[in-house]
Coordinates of C-alpha atoms and ligand atoms in Angstrom, one line a residue:
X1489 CA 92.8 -29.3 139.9
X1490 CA 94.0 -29.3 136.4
X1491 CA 90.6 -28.3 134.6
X1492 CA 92.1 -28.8 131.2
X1493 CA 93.2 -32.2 131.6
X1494 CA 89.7 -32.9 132.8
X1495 CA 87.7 -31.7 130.4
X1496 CA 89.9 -33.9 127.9
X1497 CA 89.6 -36.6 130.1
X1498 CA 85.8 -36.7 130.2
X1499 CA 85.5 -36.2 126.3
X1500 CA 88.1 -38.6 125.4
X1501 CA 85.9 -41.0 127.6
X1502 CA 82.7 -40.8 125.2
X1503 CA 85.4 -41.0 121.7
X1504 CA 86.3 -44.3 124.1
X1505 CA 82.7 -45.6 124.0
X1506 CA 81.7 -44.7 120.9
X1507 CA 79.5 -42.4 122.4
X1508 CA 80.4 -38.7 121.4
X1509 CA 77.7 -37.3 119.5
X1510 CA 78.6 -35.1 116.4
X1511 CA 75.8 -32.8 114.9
X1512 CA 74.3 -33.0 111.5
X1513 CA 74.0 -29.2 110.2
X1514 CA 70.7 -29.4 108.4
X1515 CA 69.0 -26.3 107.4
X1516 CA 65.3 -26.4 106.1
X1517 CA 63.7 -24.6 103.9
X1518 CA 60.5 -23.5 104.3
X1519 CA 57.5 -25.2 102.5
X1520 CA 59.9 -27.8 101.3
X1521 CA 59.8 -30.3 104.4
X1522 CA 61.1 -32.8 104.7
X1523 CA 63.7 -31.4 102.5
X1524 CA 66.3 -29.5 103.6
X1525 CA 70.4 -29.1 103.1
X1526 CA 73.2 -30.5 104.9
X1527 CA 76.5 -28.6 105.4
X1528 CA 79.3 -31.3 105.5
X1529 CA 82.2 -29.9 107.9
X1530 CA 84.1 -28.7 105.2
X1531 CA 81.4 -26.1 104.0
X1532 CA 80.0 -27.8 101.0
X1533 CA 76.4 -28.3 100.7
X1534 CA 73.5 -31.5 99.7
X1535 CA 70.0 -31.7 99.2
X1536 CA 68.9 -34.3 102.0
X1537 CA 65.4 -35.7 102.8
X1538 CA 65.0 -35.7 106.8
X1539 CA 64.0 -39.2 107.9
X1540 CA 64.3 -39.0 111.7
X1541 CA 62.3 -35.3 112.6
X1542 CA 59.7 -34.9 115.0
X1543 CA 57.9 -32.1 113.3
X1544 CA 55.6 -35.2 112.5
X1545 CA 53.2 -33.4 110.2
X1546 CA 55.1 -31.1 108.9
X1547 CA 53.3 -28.0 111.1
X1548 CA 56.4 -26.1 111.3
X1549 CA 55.6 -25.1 107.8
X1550 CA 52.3 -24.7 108.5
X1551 CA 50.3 -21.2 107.0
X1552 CA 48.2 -20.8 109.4
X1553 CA 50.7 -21.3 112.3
X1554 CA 53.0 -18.7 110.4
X1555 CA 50.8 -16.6 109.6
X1556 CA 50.0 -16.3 113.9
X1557 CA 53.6 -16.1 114.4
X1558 CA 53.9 -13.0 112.2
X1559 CA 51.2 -11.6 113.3
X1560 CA 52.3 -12.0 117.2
X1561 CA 56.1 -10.6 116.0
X1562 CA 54.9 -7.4 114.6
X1563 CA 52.3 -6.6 117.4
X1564 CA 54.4 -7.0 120.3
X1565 CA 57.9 -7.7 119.1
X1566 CA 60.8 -10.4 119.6
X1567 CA 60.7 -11.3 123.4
X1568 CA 58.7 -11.4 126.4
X1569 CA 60.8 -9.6 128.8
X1570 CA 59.8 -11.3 131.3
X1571 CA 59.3 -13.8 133.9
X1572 CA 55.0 -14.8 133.9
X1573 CA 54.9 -12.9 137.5
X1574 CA 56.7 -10.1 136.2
X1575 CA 55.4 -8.3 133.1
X1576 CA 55.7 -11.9 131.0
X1577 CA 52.4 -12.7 130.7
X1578 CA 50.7 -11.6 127.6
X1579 CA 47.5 -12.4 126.1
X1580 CA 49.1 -14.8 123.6
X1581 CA 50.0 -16.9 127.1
X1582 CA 46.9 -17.1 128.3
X1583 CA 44.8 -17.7 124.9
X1584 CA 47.2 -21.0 124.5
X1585 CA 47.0 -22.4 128.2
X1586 CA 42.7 -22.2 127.5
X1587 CA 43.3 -23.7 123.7
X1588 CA 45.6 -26.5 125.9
X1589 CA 43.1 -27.2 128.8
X1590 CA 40.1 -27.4 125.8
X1591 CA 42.4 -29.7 124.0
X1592 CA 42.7 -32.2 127.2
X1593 CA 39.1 -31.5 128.9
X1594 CA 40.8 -30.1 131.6
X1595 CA 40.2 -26.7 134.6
X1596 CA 43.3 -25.8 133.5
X1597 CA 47.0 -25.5 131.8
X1598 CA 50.5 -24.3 132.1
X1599 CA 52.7 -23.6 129.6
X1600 CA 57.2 -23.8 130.3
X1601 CA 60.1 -23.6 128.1
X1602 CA 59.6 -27.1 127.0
X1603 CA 58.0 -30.7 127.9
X1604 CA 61.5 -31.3 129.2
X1605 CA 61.5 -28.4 132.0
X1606 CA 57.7 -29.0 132.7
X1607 CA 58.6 -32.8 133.6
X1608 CA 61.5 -32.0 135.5
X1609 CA 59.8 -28.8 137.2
X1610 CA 56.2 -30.4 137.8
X1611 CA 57.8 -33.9 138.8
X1612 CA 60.5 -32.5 141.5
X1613 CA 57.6 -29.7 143.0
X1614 CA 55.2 -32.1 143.6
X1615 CA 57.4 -33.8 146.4
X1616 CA 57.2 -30.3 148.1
X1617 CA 53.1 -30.2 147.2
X1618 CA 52.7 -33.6 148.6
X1619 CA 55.4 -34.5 151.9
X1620 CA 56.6 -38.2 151.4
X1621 CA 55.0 -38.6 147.9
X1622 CA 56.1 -41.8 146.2
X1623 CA 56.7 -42.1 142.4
X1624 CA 56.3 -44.8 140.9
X1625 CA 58.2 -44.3 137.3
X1626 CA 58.1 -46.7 134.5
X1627 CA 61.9 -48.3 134.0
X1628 CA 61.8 -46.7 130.2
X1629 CA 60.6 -42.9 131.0
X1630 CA 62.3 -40.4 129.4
X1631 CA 65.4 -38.5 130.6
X1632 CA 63.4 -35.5 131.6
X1633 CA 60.8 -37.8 133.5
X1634 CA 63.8 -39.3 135.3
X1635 CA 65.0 -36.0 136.1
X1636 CA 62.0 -34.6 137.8
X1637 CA 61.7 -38.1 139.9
X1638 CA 65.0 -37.5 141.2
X1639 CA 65.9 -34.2 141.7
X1640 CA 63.9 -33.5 145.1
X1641 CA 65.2 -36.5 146.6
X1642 CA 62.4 -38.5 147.8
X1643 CA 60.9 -41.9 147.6
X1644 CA 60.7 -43.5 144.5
X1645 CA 60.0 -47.1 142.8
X1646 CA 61.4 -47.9 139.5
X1647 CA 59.1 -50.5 137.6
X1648 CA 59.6 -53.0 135.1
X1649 CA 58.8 -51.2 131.6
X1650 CA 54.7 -51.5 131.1
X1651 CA 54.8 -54.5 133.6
X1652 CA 51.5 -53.7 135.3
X1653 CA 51.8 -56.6 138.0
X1654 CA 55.5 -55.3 139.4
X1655 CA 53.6 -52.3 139.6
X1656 CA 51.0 -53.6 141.6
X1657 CA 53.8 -55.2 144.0
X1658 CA 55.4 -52.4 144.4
X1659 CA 52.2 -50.3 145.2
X1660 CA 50.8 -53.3 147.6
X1661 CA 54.4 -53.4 149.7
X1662 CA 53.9 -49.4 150.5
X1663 CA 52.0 -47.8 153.1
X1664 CA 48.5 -47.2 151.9
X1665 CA 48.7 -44.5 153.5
X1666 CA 51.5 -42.9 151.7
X1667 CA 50.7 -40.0 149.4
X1668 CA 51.5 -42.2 145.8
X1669 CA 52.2 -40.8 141.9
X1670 CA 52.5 -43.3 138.9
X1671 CA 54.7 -41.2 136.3
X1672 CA 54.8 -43.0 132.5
X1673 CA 54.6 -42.2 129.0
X1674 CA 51.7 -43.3 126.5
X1675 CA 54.0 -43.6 123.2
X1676 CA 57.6 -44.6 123.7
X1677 CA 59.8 -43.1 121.1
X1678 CA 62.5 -45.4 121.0
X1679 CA 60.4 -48.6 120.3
X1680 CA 57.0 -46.6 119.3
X1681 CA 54.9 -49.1 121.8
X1682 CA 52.6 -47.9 123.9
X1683 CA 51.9 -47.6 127.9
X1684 CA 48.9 -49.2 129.4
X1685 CA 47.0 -46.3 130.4
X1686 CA 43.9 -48.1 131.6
X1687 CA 45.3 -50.7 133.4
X1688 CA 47.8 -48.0 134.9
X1689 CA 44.6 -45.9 135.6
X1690 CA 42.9 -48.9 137.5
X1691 CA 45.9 -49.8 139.8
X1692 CA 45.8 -45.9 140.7
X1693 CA 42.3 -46.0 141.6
X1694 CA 42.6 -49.0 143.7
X1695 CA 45.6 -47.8 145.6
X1696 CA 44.8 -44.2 145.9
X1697 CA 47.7 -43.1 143.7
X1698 CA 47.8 -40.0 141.3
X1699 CA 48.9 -40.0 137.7
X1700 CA 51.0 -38.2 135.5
X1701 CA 51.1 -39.3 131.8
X1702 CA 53.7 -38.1 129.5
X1703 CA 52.1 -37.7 126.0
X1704 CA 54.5 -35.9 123.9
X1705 CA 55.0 -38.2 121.6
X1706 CA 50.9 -38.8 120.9
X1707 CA 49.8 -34.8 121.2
X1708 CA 48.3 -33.7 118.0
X1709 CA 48.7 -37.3 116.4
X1710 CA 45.9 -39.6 118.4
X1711 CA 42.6 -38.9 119.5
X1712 CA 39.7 -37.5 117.8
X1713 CA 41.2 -34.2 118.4
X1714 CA 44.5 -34.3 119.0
X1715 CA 44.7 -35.1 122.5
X1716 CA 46.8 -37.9 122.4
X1717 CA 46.5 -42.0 123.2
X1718 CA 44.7 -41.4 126.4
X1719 CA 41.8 -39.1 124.3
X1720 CA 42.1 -42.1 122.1
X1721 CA 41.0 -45.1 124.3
X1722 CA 38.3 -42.4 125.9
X1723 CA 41.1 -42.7 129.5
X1724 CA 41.8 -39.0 129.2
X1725 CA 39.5 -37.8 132.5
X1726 CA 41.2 -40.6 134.6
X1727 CA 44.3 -39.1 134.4
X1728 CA 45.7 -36.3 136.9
X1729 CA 48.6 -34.7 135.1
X1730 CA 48.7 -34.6 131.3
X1731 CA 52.3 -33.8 130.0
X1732 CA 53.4 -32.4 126.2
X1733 CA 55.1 -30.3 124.5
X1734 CA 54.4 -28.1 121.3
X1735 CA 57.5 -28.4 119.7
X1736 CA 56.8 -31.9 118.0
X1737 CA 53.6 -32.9 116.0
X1738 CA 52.6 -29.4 116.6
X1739 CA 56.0 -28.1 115.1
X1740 CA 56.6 -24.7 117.2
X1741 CA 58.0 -24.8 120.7
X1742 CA 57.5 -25.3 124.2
X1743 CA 55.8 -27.6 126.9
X1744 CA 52.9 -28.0 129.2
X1745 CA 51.2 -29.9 131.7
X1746 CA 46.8 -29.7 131.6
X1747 CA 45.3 -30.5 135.0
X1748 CA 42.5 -29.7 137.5
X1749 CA 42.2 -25.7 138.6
X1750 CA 44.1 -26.5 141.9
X1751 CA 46.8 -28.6 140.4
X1752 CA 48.0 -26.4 138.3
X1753 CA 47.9 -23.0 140.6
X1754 CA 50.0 -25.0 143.5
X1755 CA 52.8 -25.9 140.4
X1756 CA 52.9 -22.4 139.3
X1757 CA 53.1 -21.3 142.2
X1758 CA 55.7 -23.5 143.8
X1759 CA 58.1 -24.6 141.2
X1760 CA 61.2 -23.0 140.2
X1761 CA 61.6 -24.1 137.2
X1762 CA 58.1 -21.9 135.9
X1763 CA 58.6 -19.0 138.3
X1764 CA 62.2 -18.3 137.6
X1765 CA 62.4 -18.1 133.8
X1766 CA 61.2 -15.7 131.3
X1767 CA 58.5 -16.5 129.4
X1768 CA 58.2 -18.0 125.7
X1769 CA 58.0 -15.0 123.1
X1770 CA 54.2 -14.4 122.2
X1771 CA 55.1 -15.3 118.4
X1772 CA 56.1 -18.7 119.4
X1773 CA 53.1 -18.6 122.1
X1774 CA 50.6 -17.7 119.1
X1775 CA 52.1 -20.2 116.4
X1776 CA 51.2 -22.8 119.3
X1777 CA 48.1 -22.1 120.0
X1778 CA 47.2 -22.0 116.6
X1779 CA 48.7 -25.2 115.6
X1780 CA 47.1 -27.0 118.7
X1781 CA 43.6 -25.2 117.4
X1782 CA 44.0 -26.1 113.8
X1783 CA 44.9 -29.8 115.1
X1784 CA 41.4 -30.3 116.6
X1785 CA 39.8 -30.8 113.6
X1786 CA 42.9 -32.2 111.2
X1787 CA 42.1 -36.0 111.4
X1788 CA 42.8 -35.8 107.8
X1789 CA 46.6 -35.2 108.8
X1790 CA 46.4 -37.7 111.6
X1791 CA 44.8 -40.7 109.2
X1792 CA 47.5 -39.4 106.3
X1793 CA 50.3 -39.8 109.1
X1794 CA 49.2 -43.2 109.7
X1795 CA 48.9 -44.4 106.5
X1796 CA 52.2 -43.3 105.4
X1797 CA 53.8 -45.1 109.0
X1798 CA 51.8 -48.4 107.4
X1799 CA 53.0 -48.0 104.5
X1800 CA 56.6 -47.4 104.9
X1801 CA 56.4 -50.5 107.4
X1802 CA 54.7 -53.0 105.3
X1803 CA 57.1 -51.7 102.4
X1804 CA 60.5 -52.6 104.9
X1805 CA 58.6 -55.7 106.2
X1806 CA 58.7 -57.0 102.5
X1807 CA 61.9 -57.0 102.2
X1808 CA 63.0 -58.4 105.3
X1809 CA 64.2 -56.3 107.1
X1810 CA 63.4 -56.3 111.0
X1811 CA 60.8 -53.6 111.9
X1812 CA 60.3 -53.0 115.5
X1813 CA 56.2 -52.8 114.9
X1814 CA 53.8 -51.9 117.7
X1815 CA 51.5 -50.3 115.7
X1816 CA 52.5 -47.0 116.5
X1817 CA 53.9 -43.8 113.8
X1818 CA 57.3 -44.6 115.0
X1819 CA 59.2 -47.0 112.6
X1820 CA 62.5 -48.8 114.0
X1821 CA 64.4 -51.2 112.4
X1822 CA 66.9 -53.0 113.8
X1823 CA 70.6 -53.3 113.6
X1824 CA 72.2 -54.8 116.9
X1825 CA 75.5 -53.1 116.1
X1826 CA 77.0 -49.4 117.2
X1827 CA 79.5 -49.7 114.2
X1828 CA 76.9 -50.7 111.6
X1829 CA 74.4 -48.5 112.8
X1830 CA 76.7 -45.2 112.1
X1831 CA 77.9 -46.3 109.0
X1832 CA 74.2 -47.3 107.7
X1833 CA 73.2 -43.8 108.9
X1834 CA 76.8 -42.1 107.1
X1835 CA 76.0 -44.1 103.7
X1836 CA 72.4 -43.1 103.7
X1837 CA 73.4 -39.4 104.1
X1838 CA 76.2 -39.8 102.0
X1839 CA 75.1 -41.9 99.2
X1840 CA 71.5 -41.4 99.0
X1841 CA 71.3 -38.3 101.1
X1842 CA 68.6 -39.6 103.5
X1843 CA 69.1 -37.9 107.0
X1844 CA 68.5 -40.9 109.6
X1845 CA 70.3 -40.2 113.1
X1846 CA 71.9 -43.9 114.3
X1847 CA 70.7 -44.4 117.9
X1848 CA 73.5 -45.8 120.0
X1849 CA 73.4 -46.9 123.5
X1850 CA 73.0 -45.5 126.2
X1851 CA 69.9 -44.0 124.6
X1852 CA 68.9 -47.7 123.8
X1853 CA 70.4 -50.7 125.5
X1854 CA 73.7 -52.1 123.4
X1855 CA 72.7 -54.6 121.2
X1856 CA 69.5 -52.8 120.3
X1857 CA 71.1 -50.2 118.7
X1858 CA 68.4 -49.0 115.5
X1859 CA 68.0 -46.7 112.7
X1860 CA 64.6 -45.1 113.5
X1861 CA 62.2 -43.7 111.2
X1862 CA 59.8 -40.9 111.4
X1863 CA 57.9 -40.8 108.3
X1864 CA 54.6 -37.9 108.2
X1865 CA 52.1 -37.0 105.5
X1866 CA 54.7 -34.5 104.0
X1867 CA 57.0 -37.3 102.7
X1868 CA 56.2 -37.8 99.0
X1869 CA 55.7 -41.4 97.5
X1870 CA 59.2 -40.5 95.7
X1871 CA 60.4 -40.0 98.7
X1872 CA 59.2 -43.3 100.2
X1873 CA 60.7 -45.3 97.1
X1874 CA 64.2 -43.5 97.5
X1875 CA 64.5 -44.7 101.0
X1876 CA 63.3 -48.2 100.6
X1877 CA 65.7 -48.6 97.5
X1878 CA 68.6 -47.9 99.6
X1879 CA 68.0 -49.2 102.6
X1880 CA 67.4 -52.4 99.8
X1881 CA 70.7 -51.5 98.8
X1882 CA 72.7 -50.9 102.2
X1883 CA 71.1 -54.4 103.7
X1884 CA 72.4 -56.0 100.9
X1885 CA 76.2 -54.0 101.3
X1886 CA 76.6 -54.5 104.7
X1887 CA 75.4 -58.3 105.0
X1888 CA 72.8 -57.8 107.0
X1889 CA 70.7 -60.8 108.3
X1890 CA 66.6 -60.3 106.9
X1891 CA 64.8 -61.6 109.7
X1892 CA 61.3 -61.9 110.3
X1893 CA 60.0 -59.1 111.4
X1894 CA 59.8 -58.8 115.3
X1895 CA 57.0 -58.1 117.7
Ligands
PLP2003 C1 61.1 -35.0 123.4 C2 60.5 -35.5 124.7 C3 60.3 -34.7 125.8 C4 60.8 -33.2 125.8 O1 60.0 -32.4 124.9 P1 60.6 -31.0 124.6 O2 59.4 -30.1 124.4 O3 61.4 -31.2 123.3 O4 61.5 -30.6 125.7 C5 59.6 -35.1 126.9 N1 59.2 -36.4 127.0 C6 59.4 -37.3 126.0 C7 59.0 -38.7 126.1 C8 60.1 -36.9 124.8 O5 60.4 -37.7 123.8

C-alpha cells in the first residue's frame, strides 16, 4: 500500500467537491463577545464580529461562570486524573449531574466529554441494555445521533424528517413486541425548526416505544428554566432520555443525558464511551454547573435572545432576502449555490469583517447551501446595522434574486 499516495488521494477528493474545510483562526477576547480577531494565513490580524457561534448568550464570558471556574482551578488544579471509576470523580462532578437532573425534573444525570460522545455512547449501549432494540431515528438527526444508531449494529428505521405518519408505519409494521426507541432532536440547527415532541411522545405511548430527545440546541434557551422545547410545551416528563451538552447556550464544555435513577446507572455502567475516559477537569465541571444554575432564573437573557433573533429576521425579511423562518433563534438565509455561498461568507469577513461560516453540502443537501446566523443578546444594535448593510450590499454585488421569504 502506498499510504502517501492515499492520503493525497482522499484529500484531493474533498478540493474535488468543494468540500475541504479550511479553518477560520478567531481568537476572542474576553468580555468583548462577539468580538474577537481573525488571523489571516499570512499572520496579519482584523477586528471581526462572530455571526455564526453557538455561545448563544454569550455565557462564555459570563462572571459568575468564571468566577466558578477559577475558583475550581486553584482548589484542585488543571485535570482530573482520572477516569469517574478511578479517582475522577470529584465533588464538582457530582454537584453538576444534581444541578442537570433539577434542570430536567429528572432521578438522575450523567455528564461525558461532550453531547457528541453521550449520543454516540448512550445510543450504541442501549442495544446491549435492551437485546433487539429498534431505533427509530429521524432522517435529519445529527451526526453524533447517527453515530450512536449505528455503531452497535442493530435494527434501525430511518424516518422521513418530522413526518409523524411514516413514523407511525414504521412502528405499526414491527413486532409489538419488539423492545422500540424513537431517537430525534427538538431544535434542528441547520433549518432552526422544531421536532414534534408531543405527537412523537403519543406514537411512543401507543406503541410502547422509549424516547430519546436531543436538545442541545434548546438547553438554556427555552423553557421557563432553561430546560429546553420539551420544558417549554410542559412534554418534558414524557420523555425517557434527555440529551445536551454545556458547551453551547451554556458556553463551557461538555455533554449529558438526564434520565430516570435506573437509566442512567445501567449507561454508566455499561458504556464505553463514559467508563473508558478521563473525566472533565472540575474547573470546566464548576463553570457548568454554574452556568446551568444561573440559567434557571435568566429568562431575561432568553426573551433578549429572542428578541434580537426577531429582529435580525424581520430586518433581513425587509429587504428581501430569503430567511429560512420557523420561528426558532436560528436565522438561515438562503443561497442555493456552493460557490456563492463561500464568497458571500469571504466578502463578509473580508470586507465588512462579519465572521459567518458558509454551510456547504453534505452538511445540508446541495442546492440548499445557506449562510446561517446565530445572533444572541450580546450583539449590539451597531452590530445588527453593520450586518444588515452588507449583507444589503453583497445581495446587491452578487445578483442575488430577493424572494419572498420562505416557510
Ligand atoms: C453540536 C451538537 C451536538 C454535539 O454537542 P457537543 O457538546 O458540541 O459535542 C449534538 N447534537 C446536536 C444536534 C448538535 O448540534
Amino acid at each position: 500500500m502506498d499510504y502517501d499516495s492515499a492520503l493525497t488521494a482522499s484529500l484531493q477528493r474533498l478540493h474535488d467537491e468543494g468540500r475541504y474545510r479550511t479553518f477560520i483562526d478567531i481568537e476572542r477576547r474576553q468580555g468583548q463577545y462577539p468580538h474577537a480577531v481573525w488571523t489571516r494565513p499570512d499572520g496579519t490580524q482584523k477586528d471581526i464580529t462572530v455571526w455564526c457561534g453557538n455561545d448563544y448568550l454569550g455565557m462564555g464570558q459570563n462572571p459568575v461562570v468564571l468566577a466558578a471556574m477559577h475558583e475550581a482551578l486553584d482548589a484542585t488544579g488543571a485535570g482530573s486524573g482520572g477516569t469517574r471509576n478511578i479517582s475522577g470523580t470529584t465533588v464538582y462532578h457530582k454537584r453538576l449531574e444534581a444541578e442537570i437532573a433539577d434542570l430536567h425534573r429528572t432521578e438522575a444525570a450523567l455528564v461525558f466529554t461532550s453531547a457528541y460522545i453521550a449520543n454516540d455512547a448512550t445510543l450504541s449501549t442501549l442495544r446491549t441494555i435492551f437485546p433487539g432494540l429498534i431505533i427509530y431515528s429521524d432522517a435529519l438527526n445529527h451526526a453524533s445521533i447517527i453515530e450512536g444508531v449505528r455503531r452497535g449494529g442493530g435494527e434501525k428505521r430511518i424516518f422521513r424528517h418530522n413526518d409523524v405518519a411514516h413514523l407511525r408505519e414504521l412502528l405499526a409494521a414491527d413486532d409489538p413486541a419488539a423492545p422500540k426507541l424513537i431517537a430525534f432532536e427538538s431544535i434542528y440547527s441547520m433549518d432552526g425548526d422544531f421536532g414534534p415532541i408531543r405527537e412523537i411522545c403519543d406514537l411512543a405511548d401507543e406503541f410502547g416505544a422509549l424516547t430519546y430527545l436531543d436538545e442541545v440546541h434548546a438547553v438554556g434557551m427555552y423553557g421557563p428554566r432553561g430546560a429546553g422545547v420539551a420544558e417549554r410545551d410542559g412534554q418534558m416528563r414524557r420523555l425517557d432520555i434527555i440529551n445536551g451538552t454545556l458547551a453551547k447556550a451554556y458556553g463551557v464544555f461538555g455533554g449529558y443525558i438526564a434520565a430516570s435513577a435506573k437509566m442512567v446507572d445501567a449507561v454508566r455502567s455499561y458504556a464505553p464511551g463514559f467508563i473508558f475516559t478521563t473525566s472533565l477537569p472540575p474547573a470546566v465541571a464548576a463553570g457548568a454547573a454554574a452556568s446551568v444554575r444561573l440559567l434557571k432564573t435568566a429568562q431575561h437573557l432568553r426573551d433578549a435572545h429572542q428578541a434580537q433573533a426577531r429582529i435580525l429576521k424581520a430586518r433581513l425579511k425587509a429587504m428581501g432576502l430569503p430567511i429560512i423562518d420557523h420561528g426558532s433563534h436560528i436565522v438561515p438565509v438562503h443561497v442555493g449555490n456552493p460557490v456563492h455561498c463561500k464568497m458571500m461568507s469571504d466578502m463578509l469577513l473580508e470586507n465588512h469583517g462579519i465572521y459567518v461560516q458558509p454551510i456547504n453540502f453534505p452538511t445540508v443537501p446541495r442546492g440548499t447551501e445557506r449562510l446561517r446566523f446565530t445572533p444572541s443578546p450580546v450583539h449590539g444594535p451597531q452590530d445588527v446595522d453593520r450586518l444588515v448593510r452588507a449583507m444589503d450590499e453583497l445581495w446587491s454585488q452578487c445578483a442575488l434574486n430577493r424572494a419572498e421569504a420562505v416557510a
